[in-house]
Amino acid sequence: MEQSFGRILSVKKQAKKNFTDEGDQLFKMGIKILQQSKSQKQKAEAYTFFAKAADMGHLKAMEKMADALLFGNFGMQNITAAIQLYESLAQEGSYKAQNALGFLSSYGIGMEYNQAKALIYYTFGSAGGSMMSQMILGYRYLSGINVLQNCEVALNHYKKVADYIADKLEKSEGIPVEKVRLTERPENLSSNSEILDWDIYQYYKFLAERGDIQIQVSLGQLHLIGRKGLDQDYYKALYYFLKAAKAGSANAMAFIGKMYLEGNDAAPQNNATAFKYFSMAANKGNAIGLHGLGLLYFYGKGVPVNYAEALKYFQKAAEKGWPNAQFQLGFMYYSGSGVWKDYKLAFKYFYLASQSGQPLAIYYLAKMYATGTGVLRSCRTAVELYKGVCELGHWAEKFLTAYFAYKDGDIDSSLIQYALLAEMGYEVAQSNSAFILESKKAKIIEKEKMYPMALLLWNRAAIQGNAFARVKIGDYHYYGFGTKKDYETAAKHYSIAADKYHSAQAMFNLAYMYEHGLGISKDIHLARRLYDMAAQTSPDANMPVLLALIKLETVHLLQDVLFFNFTMIWKWIKLDNTLGPYWDLFVIGLIVAVLIFLLRNRFG
């Protein structure tokens, strides 16, 4: 009896093992398809494998499916189903599920709006290893969002994420972040410099085939790291670089050297080939080629380690303004590699490289400010710098998918991706989320919550220095969107936008408020000055300012001159009572009509 029971148990164990092995195989197949696929249709096929593996209880496959259902990958958005999956995953200890549930609670999407609960989920997520949760907590402690503001705690969270990102960056270039602002004018949005339009790409290809060397190098670079919405394609990158190198482009030679140094499918790792191409570029005085030779000597790739030679090449490339070489010089002085440790010089070169956005230079500067190494310690500066590094994480890819979802009219999918990035502290995502909420086109959040949520996000974006968001907060208080009407608060925000960011719109709005004494003391002279400043700041403001000034001057001419001796009659008329609160618009209309009549008679 005992033997037969033991046999049943071993059969069950074997069946379970086979079951999990099969799920693992299906998951790996899905990942392989996802990595190798170029088209969306092929990528969608990967999810059929994830779905099967998830049915077998494969945790990573379940996470993939939950994310797809939440973010609406390939049109499969179903937030209720996503929450069910996340809740079962959270019980299994999935930190990704903890982070997702925290995010949904913080916005009240498909769940109760509960900031305390969100904080608990994020805390569990970060403890389990979620970099997103760490980043969200870092941003919350930096800004004092539902927690007491605490720079040191924020620093601790951001540092962990930045260390993780820096480790990835040291192995590769890191992912480029294309952040399209939805608040741009429609005509700017359609030809956005962040995303390469398909027709423009075809035109570039045509020029490249016709022998335009600069375009060949540009297309090679775009395909090398997958920029401006183009897929990363090493074969296409190498094809364009070889074409340009043959025509004598030093930059192309240097990039071919870089491809062989790092190694990929199109150009397998080969130090000798890298040395050859870097030398060809360096002989033409090319900064990237000089930096490449410096790297070969610094790490001893295909040549013996020689710090003196590395230093020489890095200095030459740095003098030509190449930020990667400036960083390498900084690193040599920071670590004392082949030179005496010199933190002052290290800081100088890191700072120079950081001005061009070199991510590792920013990381090391943050490190120096955090520890007070070679510079006066500053928690705030360290946090701001670490935050910049953290925003280069792979999650920033959502900027691209969110933009394309928005462009395709999938507003809910776009909003949920931008909202997650907004929660992580990305200012552009906060503005974009607020912009979508304000349009009231989303279905995943109740209508009455949209304006208050948008106001909250505009506020976060404004604190991070977005002038447009600052004007928006003024508008919300002026009109009473998502909050009570409050002219005084509106005027305060318009003043900040006008004084700090020289916003023409803010100047115009403030002038109107001074003209009518809304929330501030009536001051006609200040109103005139602000109208003039708005026109000088932006050409777009010329016509509205002209109309506003005509109205202002006409009304005050009537008051000051025509009715000077008829004070009693003037009081009796009281334009506000006679024509209603919008009499000023009536006057504008009257003025425009008179102008049109006069112009017609003049040119008729």
Coordinates of C-alpha atoms in Angstrom, one line a residue:
M1 CA 0.0 0.0 0.0
E2 CA 2.8 2.4 1.0
Q3 CA 4.7 1.5 -2.1
S4 CA 1.8 2.2 -4.4
F5 CA 1.1 5.6 -2.6
G6 CA 4.8 6.5 -3.1
R7 CA 4.5 5.6 -6.8
I8 CA 1.4 7.9 -7.2
L9 CA 3.3 10.8 -5.5
S10 CA 6.4 10.3 -7.7
V11 CA 4.1 10.2 -10.8
K12 CA 2.4 13.4 -9.7
K13 CA 5.8 15.1 -9.1
Q14 CA 7.0 14.0 -12.5
A15 CA 3.8 15.3 -14.2
K16 CA 4.2 18.6 -12.4
K17 CA 7.8 18.8 -13.5
N18 CA 6.9 18.1 -17.1
F19 CA 4.1 20.7 -16.8
T20 CA 6.6 23.4 -15.5
D21 CA 9.2 22.4 -18.1
E22 CA 6.7 22.7 -20.9
G23 CA 5.7 26.1 -19.6
D24 CA 9.3 27.2 -19.4
Q25 CA 9.9 26.1 -23.0
L26 CA 6.9 28.0 -24.2
F27 CA 8.0 31.1 -22.3
K28 CA 11.5 30.9 -23.8
M29 CA 10.1 30.5 -27.3
G30 CA 7.9 33.6 -26.7
I31 CA 11.0 35.6 -25.6
K32 CA 13.0 34.4 -28.6
I33 CA 10.2 35.5 -31.0
L34 CA 9.9 38.9 -29.2
Q35 CA 13.7 39.5 -29.5
Q36 CA 14.0 38.5 -33.2
S37 CA 10.8 40.0 -34.5
K38 CA 10.7 43.3 -36.4
S39 CA 6.9 43.5 -37.2
Q40 CA 4.1 44.0 -34.6
K41 CA 2.3 41.0 -36.1
Q42 CA 5.3 38.7 -35.3
K43 CA 5.7 40.2 -31.8
A44 CA 2.0 39.5 -31.2
E45 CA 2.6 35.8 -31.9
A46 CA 5.0 35.7 -28.9
Y47 CA 2.0 36.4 -26.7
T48 CA 0.2 33.2 -27.8
F49 CA 3.2 31.3 -26.3
F50 CA 3.1 33.5 -23.1
A51 CA -0.6 32.9 -22.8
K52 CA -0.2 29.1 -22.9
A53 CA 2.8 29.2 -20.5
A54 CA 0.7 31.5 -18.1
D55 CA -2.1 28.9 -18.2
M56 CA 0.4 26.4 -16.9
G57 CA 1.2 28.7 -14.0
H58 CA 4.6 30.0 -15.3
L59 CA 5.1 33.2 -13.2
K60 CA 7.2 35.2 -15.7
A61 CA 4.7 34.4 -18.5
M62 CA 1.9 35.5 -16.2
E63 CA 3.7 38.8 -15.6
K64 CA 4.1 39.3 -19.3
M65 CA 0.4 38.6 -19.9
A66 CA -0.6 40.9 -17.0
D67 CA 1.5 43.7 -18.4
A68 CA 0.0 43.2 -21.9
L69 CA -3.5 43.3 -20.5
L70 CA -2.7 46.5 -18.5
F71 CA -0.9 48.5 -21.1
G72 CA -3.0 47.2 -24.1
N73 CA -0.1 45.6 -26.0
F74 CA -1.4 44.6 -29.5
G75 CA -4.9 45.8 -28.6
M76 CA -5.5 43.3 -25.8
Q77 CA -6.2 45.8 -22.9
N78 CA -8.4 44.4 -20.2
I79 CA -7.6 46.1 -16.8
T80 CA -10.0 43.9 -14.8
A81 CA -8.2 40.7 -16.1
A82 CA -4.8 42.4 -15.5
I83 CA -5.7 43.1 -11.9
Q84 CA -6.8 39.5 -11.2
L85 CA -3.5 38.3 -12.6
Y86 CA -1.5 40.8 -10.6
E87 CA -3.3 40.0 -7.4
S88 CA -2.5 36.2 -7.8
L89 CA 1.1 37.1 -8.7
A90 CA 1.5 39.4 -5.7
Q91 CA 0.5 36.4 -3.4
E92 CA 3.4 34.5 -5.0
G93 CA 5.7 37.4 -4.1
S94 CA 6.0 39.0 -7.6
Y95 CA 7.6 42.4 -7.2
K96 CA 6.4 43.5 -10.6
A97 CA 2.8 42.7 -9.5
Q98 CA 3.3 44.7 -6.3
N99 CA 4.5 47.7 -8.3
A100 CA 1.6 47.5 -10.8
L101 CA -1.0 47.3 -8.0
G102 CA 0.6 50.3 -6.3
F103 CA 0.4 52.2 -9.6
L104 CA -3.3 51.3 -10.1
S105 CA -4.2 52.2 -6.5
S106 CA -2.4 55.6 -6.8
Y107 CA -4.6 56.6 -9.8
G108 CA -7.7 54.6 -8.8
I109 CA -7.7 52.8 -12.1
G110 CA -9.8 49.6 -11.8
M111 CA -9.2 49.7 -8.1
E112 CA -10.0 52.0 -5.2
Y113 CA -8.1 55.3 -5.2
N114 CA -5.9 54.7 -2.1
Q115 CA -2.5 56.4 -1.7
A116 CA -1.7 54.6 1.6
K117 CA -2.3 51.2 -0.1
A118 CA -0.2 52.4 -3.1
L119 CA 2.7 53.2 -0.7
I120 CA 2.5 49.8 0.9
Y121 CA 2.6 48.1 -2.5
Y122 CA 5.5 50.2 -3.6
T123 CA 7.4 49.4 -0.4
F124 CA 6.9 45.7 -0.9
G125 CA 7.8 46.1 -4.6
S126 CA 11.1 47.9 -3.8
A127 CA 12.0 45.4 -1.1
G128 CA 11.5 42.6 -3.6
G129 CA 13.8 44.3 -6.2
S130 CA 11.5 46.4 -8.4
M131 CA 13.5 49.2 -9.9
M132 CA 10.3 51.0 -10.8
S133 CA 9.1 50.9 -7.2
Q134 CA 12.5 52.2 -6.1
M135 CA 12.3 55.1 -8.6
I136 CA 8.7 55.9 -7.6
L137 CA 9.6 56.0 -3.9
G138 CA 12.6 58.1 -4.7
Y139 CA 10.4 60.6 -6.6
R140 CA 7.8 60.6 -3.8
Y141 CA 10.4 61.3 -1.0
L142 CA 12.1 64.0 -3.2
S143 CA 8.8 65.8 -3.8
G144 CA 7.0 64.9 -0.6
I145 CA 4.1 63.1 -2.3
N146 CA 2.0 61.4 0.4
V147 CA 5.2 61.1 2.5
L148 CA 7.3 63.6 4.4
Q149 CA 9.9 65.1 2.1
N150 CA 13.2 63.5 2.8
C151 CA 16.2 64.1 0.5
E152 CA 18.4 61.4 2.2
V153 CA 15.7 58.7 1.7
A154 CA 15.1 59.8 -1.9
L155 CA 18.9 59.6 -2.4
N156 CA 19.0 56.1 -1.1
H157 CA 16.2 55.0 -3.5
Y158 CA 17.6 56.8 -6.6
K159 CA 21.1 55.5 -6.0
K160 CA 20.0 51.9 -6.1
V161 CA 18.3 52.4 -9.5
A162 CA 21.2 54.5 -10.8
D163 CA 23.7 51.8 -9.8
Y164 CA 21.6 49.3 -11.8
I165 CA 21.4 51.6 -14.8
A166 CA 25.1 52.5 -14.7
D167 CA 26.0 48.8 -14.7
K168 CA 24.0 48.4 -17.9
L169 CA 25.4 51.6 -19.4
E170 CA 29.0 50.4 -18.9
K171 CA 28.2 47.4 -21.1
S172 CA 26.4 49.3 -23.9
E173 CA 25.1 52.7 -25.0
G174 CA 21.8 52.4 -23.1
I175 CA 18.5 53.2 -24.6
P176 CA 17.7 56.5 -26.2
V177 CA 14.6 58.2 -24.9
E178 CA 12.3 59.9 -27.4
K179 CA 10.0 62.1 -25.4
V180 CA 7.3 63.6 -27.6
R181 CA 5.3 66.4 -26.0
L182 CA 1.6 66.0 -26.8
T183 CA 1.1 69.7 -25.8
E184 CA 3.0 70.7 -29.0
R185 CA 0.8 72.2 -31.7
P186 CA -0.7 69.6 -34.1
E187 CA 1.5 70.7 -37.0
N188 CA 4.6 70.3 -34.9
L189 CA 3.5 67.0 -33.5
S190 CA 3.0 65.4 -36.9
S191 CA 6.5 66.4 -38.0
N192 CA 8.1 65.9 -34.5
S193 CA 11.9 65.9 -34.5
E194 CA 11.8 63.1 -31.9
I195 CA 10.2 60.6 -34.3
L196 CA 11.3 60.0 -37.9
D197 CA 8.3 60.1 -40.2
W198 CA 8.1 57.1 -42.6
D199 CA 8.1 59.4 -45.7
I200 CA 11.1 61.3 -44.5
Y201 CA 12.9 58.0 -43.7
Q202 CA 12.2 56.8 -47.3
Y203 CA 13.6 60.1 -48.6
Y204 CA 16.7 59.7 -46.5
K205 CA 17.2 56.2 -47.8
F206 CA 16.9 57.5 -51.4
L207 CA 19.6 60.2 -50.6
A208 CA 21.8 57.6 -49.0
E209 CA 21.6 55.4 -52.1
R210 CA 22.4 58.4 -54.2
G211 CA 25.7 58.8 -52.3
D212 CA 24.9 61.4 -49.6
I213 CA 27.7 60.5 -47.1
Q214 CA 26.2 62.6 -44.2
I215 CA 22.8 60.9 -44.6
Q216 CA 24.6 57.4 -44.8
V217 CA 26.3 58.1 -41.5
S218 CA 23.1 59.4 -39.9
L219 CA 21.1 56.4 -41.0
G220 CA 23.9 54.1 -39.7
Q221 CA 23.8 55.8 -36.3
L222 CA 20.0 55.6 -36.1
H223 CA 19.9 51.9 -36.9
L224 CA 22.9 51.2 -34.6
I225 CA 21.0 52.1 -31.4
G226 CA 17.4 52.2 -32.7
R227 CA 16.7 56.0 -32.6
K228 CA 13.7 58.1 -33.6
G229 CA 11.3 55.2 -33.8
L230 CA 13.5 53.1 -36.1
D231 CA 14.3 49.5 -35.1
Q232 CA 17.8 48.6 -34.1
D233 CA 19.3 46.8 -37.1
Y234 CA 23.0 46.1 -37.0
Y235 CA 23.0 44.9 -40.7
K236 CA 21.5 48.1 -42.0
A237 CA 23.9 50.1 -39.7
L238 CA 27.0 48.3 -41.0
Y239 CA 25.7 48.6 -44.6
Y240 CA 25.4 52.4 -44.4
F241 CA 28.7 52.8 -42.5
L242 CA 30.6 50.8 -45.0
K243 CA 29.1 52.8 -47.9
A244 CA 30.2 56.1 -46.2
A245 CA 33.6 54.7 -45.1
K246 CA 34.3 53.7 -48.7
A247 CA 33.6 57.3 -49.7
G248 CA 36.2 58.5 -47.1
S249 CA 34.0 59.3 -44.0
A250 CA 36.1 59.3 -40.9
N251 CA 33.0 59.1 -38.7
A252 CA 31.8 56.0 -40.5
M253 CA 35.2 54.3 -40.1
A254 CA 35.1 55.1 -36.4
F255 CA 31.5 53.7 -36.0
I256 CA 32.6 50.5 -37.8
G257 CA 35.5 50.2 -35.4
K258 CA 33.0 50.6 -32.5
M259 CA 30.7 47.9 -33.9
Y260 CA 33.6 45.4 -34.1
L261 CA 34.9 46.4 -30.7
E262 CA 31.5 45.7 -29.0
G263 CA 30.5 42.8 -31.3
N264 CA 27.0 42.0 -32.7
D265 CA 25.3 39.8 -35.3
A266 CA 26.5 41.9 -38.3
A267 CA 30.0 42.6 -37.0
P268 CA 31.2 39.8 -34.6
Q269 CA 33.6 41.0 -31.9
N270 CA 37.1 41.4 -33.4
N271 CA 39.8 43.6 -31.8
A272 CA 42.1 43.6 -34.8
T273 CA 39.3 44.9 -37.2
A274 CA 38.3 47.4 -34.5
F275 CA 41.9 48.6 -34.3
K276 CA 42.2 48.9 -38.1
Y277 CA 39.1 51.1 -38.5
F278 CA 39.8 53.2 -35.4
S279 CA 43.3 53.9 -36.7
M280 CA 41.9 54.8 -40.2
A281 CA 39.6 57.3 -38.5
A282 CA 42.2 58.6 -36.0
N283 CA 44.7 59.3 -38.8
K284 CA 42.1 61.7 -40.2
G285 CA 42.0 63.4 -36.8
N286 CA 38.6 62.0 -36.0
A287 CA 37.6 62.3 -32.3
I288 CA 35.6 59.0 -32.2
G289 CA 38.5 57.1 -33.8
L290 CA 41.0 58.6 -31.3
H291 CA 38.7 57.7 -28.4
G292 CA 38.3 54.1 -29.8
L293 CA 42.1 53.6 -29.8
G294 CA 42.2 55.0 -26.3
L295 CA 39.7 52.3 -25.2
L296 CA 41.7 49.5 -26.9
Y297 CA 44.8 50.6 -24.9
F298 CA 43.0 51.2 -21.7
Y299 CA 41.3 47.8 -21.6
G300 CA 44.1 45.9 -23.4
K301 CA 41.9 44.7 -26.3
G302 CA 44.1 43.2 -29.0
V303 CA 47.0 45.3 -27.7
P304 CA 48.8 45.2 -24.3
V305 CA 47.3 47.5 -21.6
N306 CA 49.0 50.9 -21.9
Y307 CA 47.6 53.7 -19.8
A308 CA 50.0 56.3 -21.1
E309 CA 48.8 55.6 -24.7
A310 CA 45.2 55.5 -23.6
L311 CA 45.6 58.9 -21.8
K312 CA 47.2 60.4 -24.9
Y313 CA 44.4 59.3 -27.2
F314 CA 41.6 60.3 -24.7
Q315 CA 43.2 63.8 -24.3
K316 CA 43.3 64.3 -28.1
A317 CA 39.6 63.2 -28.4
A318 CA 38.6 65.3 -25.4
E319 CA 40.2 68.4 -26.9
K320 CA 38.0 67.9 -29.9
G321 CA 35.0 67.9 -27.6
W322 CA 34.1 64.2 -27.7
P323 CA 32.1 63.6 -24.4
N324 CA 32.9 59.9 -24.1
A325 CA 36.6 60.7 -24.1
Q326 CA 36.0 63.5 -21.5
F327 CA 34.3 60.9 -19.4
Q328 CA 37.2 58.4 -19.8
L329 CA 39.7 61.0 -18.7
G330 CA 37.5 61.8 -15.7
F331 CA 37.3 58.1 -14.9
M332 CA 41.1 57.7 -15.1
Y333 CA 41.6 60.5 -12.6
Y334 CA 38.8 59.3 -10.4
S335 CA 40.0 55.7 -10.2
G336 CA 43.8 56.5 -10.4
S337 CA 44.2 54.3 -13.5
G338 CA 47.7 55.0 -14.8
V339 CA 47.6 58.5 -13.2
W340 CA 47.6 59.9 -9.7
K341 CA 44.1 60.1 -8.3
D342 CA 42.9 63.7 -8.7
Y343 CA 39.3 64.3 -7.8
K344 CA 39.4 68.0 -8.9
L345 CA 40.4 66.9 -12.4
A346 CA 38.0 64.0 -12.4
F347 CA 35.2 66.4 -11.5
K348 CA 36.3 68.8 -14.3
Y349 CA 36.1 66.1 -17.0
F350 CA 32.9 64.5 -15.7
Y351 CA 31.3 68.0 -15.6
L352 CA 32.4 68.7 -19.2
A353 CA 31.1 65.4 -20.4
S354 CA 27.8 65.8 -18.5
Q355 CA 27.1 69.0 -20.4
S356 CA 26.6 66.9 -23.5
G357 CA 24.4 64.5 -21.6
Q358 CA 27.0 61.7 -21.2
P359 CA 25.1 59.4 -18.8
L360 CA 28.0 57.8 -17.0
A361 CA 29.6 61.2 -16.4
I362 CA 26.3 62.3 -14.8
Y363 CA 26.3 59.1 -12.7
Y364 CA 29.9 59.7 -11.4
L365 CA 29.1 63.4 -10.7
A366 CA 26.1 62.3 -8.6
K367 CA 28.4 59.9 -6.8
M368 CA 30.8 62.7 -6.0
Y369 CA 28.0 65.0 -4.7
A370 CA 26.5 62.2 -2.7
T371 CA 29.7 61.4 -0.9
G372 CA 31.3 64.8 -0.9
T373 CA 34.3 63.5 -2.9
G374 CA 36.3 66.3 -4.5
V375 CA 33.3 68.6 -4.1
L376 CA 31.1 70.0 -1.3
R377 CA 28.5 67.3 -0.5
S378 CA 25.0 68.2 -1.7
C379 CA 22.1 65.7 -1.3
R380 CA 19.8 67.7 -3.5
T381 CA 22.3 68.0 -6.4
A382 CA 23.1 64.3 -6.1
V383 CA 19.4 63.3 -6.2
E384 CA 18.7 65.5 -9.3
L385 CA 21.7 63.9 -11.1
Y386 CA 20.8 60.4 -10.1
K387 CA 17.3 61.0 -11.2
G388 CA 18.6 62.0 -14.7
V389 CA 20.5 58.6 -14.9
C390 CA 17.5 56.6 -13.6
E391 CA 15.3 58.1 -16.4
L392 CA 17.5 56.3 -19.0
G393 CA 16.2 52.9 -17.8
H394 CA 14.6 50.4 -20.3
W395 CA 11.2 51.5 -19.0
A396 CA 11.6 54.8 -20.9
E397 CA 10.8 52.7 -24.1
K398 CA 7.2 53.3 -23.0
F399 CA 7.5 56.9 -24.3
L400 CA 7.6 55.5 -27.8
T401 CA 4.8 52.9 -27.5
A402 CA 2.6 55.4 -25.6
Y403 CA 3.1 58.0 -28.4
F404 CA 2.3 55.5 -31.2
A405 CA -0.8 54.3 -29.2
Y406 CA -1.9 57.9 -29.0
K407 CA -1.3 58.5 -32.7
D408 CA -3.3 55.4 -33.5
G409 CA -6.2 56.6 -31.4
D410 CA -5.8 54.1 -28.6
I411 CA -6.1 56.7 -25.9
D412 CA -6.5 54.3 -22.9
S413 CA -3.4 52.4 -23.8
S414 CA -1.4 55.7 -24.3
L415 CA -2.7 57.2 -21.0
I416 CA -1.9 54.2 -18.8
Q417 CA 1.7 54.1 -20.2
Y418 CA 2.2 57.8 -19.7
A419 CA 0.6 57.7 -16.3
L420 CA 3.1 55.0 -15.1
L421 CA 6.0 57.1 -16.4
A422 CA 4.5 60.2 -14.7
E423 CA 4.3 58.2 -11.4
M424 CA 8.1 57.5 -11.8
G425 CA 8.7 61.3 -12.0
Y426 CA 9.1 61.9 -15.8
E427 CA 8.0 65.5 -16.3
V428 CA 7.1 65.0 -20.0
A429 CA 4.9 62.0 -19.0
Q430 CA 3.2 64.1 -16.3
S431 CA 2.3 66.8 -18.9
N432 CA 1.2 64.2 -21.5
S433 CA -1.0 62.4 -19.0
A434 CA -2.6 65.6 -17.9
F435 CA -3.2 66.6 -21.5
I436 CA -5.0 63.3 -22.3
L437 CA -7.1 63.5 -19.1
E438 CA -8.0 67.1 -19.9
S439 CA -9.3 66.0 -23.3
K440 CA -11.8 63.6 -21.5
K441 CA -11.3 61.0 -24.2
A442 CA -10.0 58.2 -21.9
K443 CA -12.5 55.6 -20.6
I444 CA -10.4 54.0 -17.9
I445 CA -10.9 56.9 -15.4
E446 CA -14.3 58.3 -14.4
K447 CA -15.2 61.7 -16.0
E448 CA -15.5 63.6 -12.7
K449 CA -11.9 62.4 -11.6
M450 CA -10.3 63.6 -14.8
Y451 CA -9.9 67.4 -14.1
P452 CA -8.7 66.9 -10.5
M453 CA -6.2 64.2 -11.6
A454 CA -5.0 66.4 -14.5
L455 CA -4.6 69.4 -12.1
L456 CA -2.4 67.2 -9.9
L457 CA -0.2 66.1 -12.8
W458 CA 0.1 69.7 -14.2
N459 CA 1.2 70.7 -10.7
R460 CA 3.9 68.0 -10.6
A461 CA 5.1 69.0 -14.1
A462 CA 5.1 72.7 -13.1
I463 CA 7.3 72.0 -10.0
Q464 CA 9.8 70.3 -12.4
G465 CA 10.0 73.5 -14.4
N466 CA 7.4 73.2 -17.2
A467 CA 6.1 76.7 -18.0
F468 CA 3.1 75.5 -20.0
A469 CA 2.0 73.4 -17.0
R470 CA 2.3 76.5 -14.7
V471 CA 0.0 78.4 -17.0
K472 CA -2.4 75.5 -17.0
I473 CA -2.6 75.5 -13.2
G474 CA -3.5 79.2 -13.4
D475 CA -6.3 78.3 -16.0
Y476 CA -7.7 75.6 -13.8
H477 CA -8.0 78.0 -10.8
Y478 CA -9.4 80.8 -13.0
Y479 CA -12.2 78.7 -14.6
G480 CA -12.7 76.3 -11.6
F481 CA -11.6 73.1 -13.4
G482 CA -11.1 70.3 -10.9
T483 CA -11.0 72.8 -8.1
K484 CA -12.8 75.9 -6.8
K485 CA -12.6 79.1 -8.8
D486 CA -9.8 81.2 -7.2
Y487 CA -8.7 84.3 -9.1
E488 CA -6.0 85.0 -6.5
T489 CA -4.3 81.6 -6.9
A490 CA -4.7 81.8 -10.7
A491 CA -2.9 85.2 -10.7
K492 CA -0.1 83.8 -8.6
H493 CA 0.6 81.0 -11.0
Y494 CA 0.4 83.3 -14.1
S495 CA 2.9 85.6 -12.3
I496 CA 5.4 82.7 -11.7
A497 CA 5.1 81.7 -15.4
A498 CA 5.5 85.3 -16.6
D499 CA 8.4 86.2 -14.3
K500 CA 10.3 82.9 -14.2
Y501 CA 9.7 81.5 -17.7
H502 CA 8.7 84.6 -19.7
S503 CA 5.5 83.0 -20.9
A504 CA 3.6 85.2 -23.3
Q505 CA 0.3 83.5 -22.5
A506 CA 0.8 84.1 -18.8
M507 CA 1.6 87.7 -19.4
F508 CA -1.6 88.2 -21.5
N509 CA -3.7 86.4 -18.9
L510 CA -2.2 88.5 -16.1
A511 CA -2.7 91.7 -18.1
Y512 CA -6.4 90.8 -18.4
M513 CA -6.7 90.2 -14.7
Y514 CA -5.0 93.6 -13.9
E515 CA -7.3 95.3 -16.4
H516 CA -10.4 93.9 -14.6
G517 CA -9.1 93.7 -11.1
L518 CA -9.6 89.9 -10.9
G519 CA -7.9 88.5 -7.8
I520 CA -5.5 91.4 -7.8
S521 CA -5.8 95.2 -7.6
K522 CA -6.9 96.9 -10.8
D523 CA -4.0 98.5 -12.5
I524 CA -4.5 99.8 -16.1
H525 CA -0.9 100.9 -16.6
L526 CA 0.5 97.5 -15.5
A527 CA -2.1 95.8 -17.8
R528 CA -0.9 97.8 -20.8
R529 CA 2.7 97.0 -20.0
L530 CA 2.0 93.2 -19.7
Y531 CA 0.0 93.2 -23.0
D532 CA 3.0 94.9 -24.7
M533 CA 5.5 92.4 -23.1
A534 CA 3.3 89.5 -24.3
A535 CA 3.4 90.8 -27.9
Q536 CA 7.2 91.3 -27.7
T537 CA 7.8 87.8 -26.3
S538 CA 5.8 85.9 -28.9
P539 CA 4.7 86.9 -32.4
D540 CA 1.6 84.7 -31.9
A541 CA 0.4 87.1 -29.3
N542 CA 0.3 90.1 -31.6
M543 CA -3.3 89.9 -32.8
P544 CA -4.9 89.0 -29.4
V545 CA -2.8 91.8 -27.8
L546 CA -3.9 94.3 -30.5
L547 CA -7.6 93.5 -30.0
A548 CA -7.2 93.6 -26.2
L549 CA -5.4 97.0 -26.3
I550 CA -8.0 98.5 -28.7
K551 CA -10.7 97.4 -26.3
L552 CA -8.9 98.7 -23.3
E553 CA -8.1 102.1 -24.8
T554 CA -11.6 102.5 -26.3
V555 CA -13.3 101.7 -22.9
H556 CA -11.0 104.1 -21.1
L557 CA -11.4 106.8 -23.7
L558 CA -15.1 106.6 -23.1
Q559 CA -14.6 106.8 -19.4
D560 CA -11.9 109.4 -19.2
V561 CA -12.9 111.8 -22.1
L562 CA -16.3 111.4 -23.6
F563 CA -18.2 111.1 -20.2
F564 CA -15.9 113.3 -18.2
N565 CA -18.8 115.7 -17.4
F566 CA -21.4 113.0 -17.3
T567 CA -20.3 111.1 -14.2
M568 CA -23.8 110.7 -12.9
I569 CA -25.1 109.4 -16.2
W570 CA -22.1 107.0 -16.4
K571 CA -22.8 105.6 -13.0
W572 CA -26.4 105.1 -14.0
I573 CA -25.4 103.2 -17.2
K574 CA -23.1 100.7 -15.3
L575 CA -22.1 98.6 -18.2
D576 CA -21.9 95.5 -16.1
N577 CA -25.6 95.8 -15.2
T578 CA -26.8 96.8 -18.7
L579 CA -24.8 94.5 -20.9
G580 CA -24.0 91.7 -18.4
P581 CA -20.6 90.5 -17.1
Y582 CA -19.3 89.9 -20.7
W583 CA -19.7 93.4 -21.9
D584 CA -16.0 93.6 -22.7
L585 CA -16.5 90.9 -25.4
F586 CA -19.4 92.8 -26.8
V587 CA -17.2 95.9 -27.1
I588 CA -14.5 93.9 -28.9
G589 CA -17.1 92.7 -31.3
L590 CA -18.4 96.2 -31.9
I591 CA -14.8 97.5 -32.5
V592 CA -14.0 94.7 -34.9
A593 CA -17.3 95.4 -36.8
V594 CA -16.5 99.1 -37.0
L595 CA -12.9 98.4 -38.3
I596 CA -14.2 96.0 -41.0
F597 CA -16.8 98.6 -42.1
L598 CA -14.1 101.3 -42.3
L599 CA -11.7 99.1 -44.2
R600 CA -14.4 98.1 -46.7
N601 CA -15.3 101.7 -47.4
R602 CA -11.6 102.6 -47.7
F603 CA -10.8 99.9 -50.2
G604 CA -14.3 99.5 -51.8

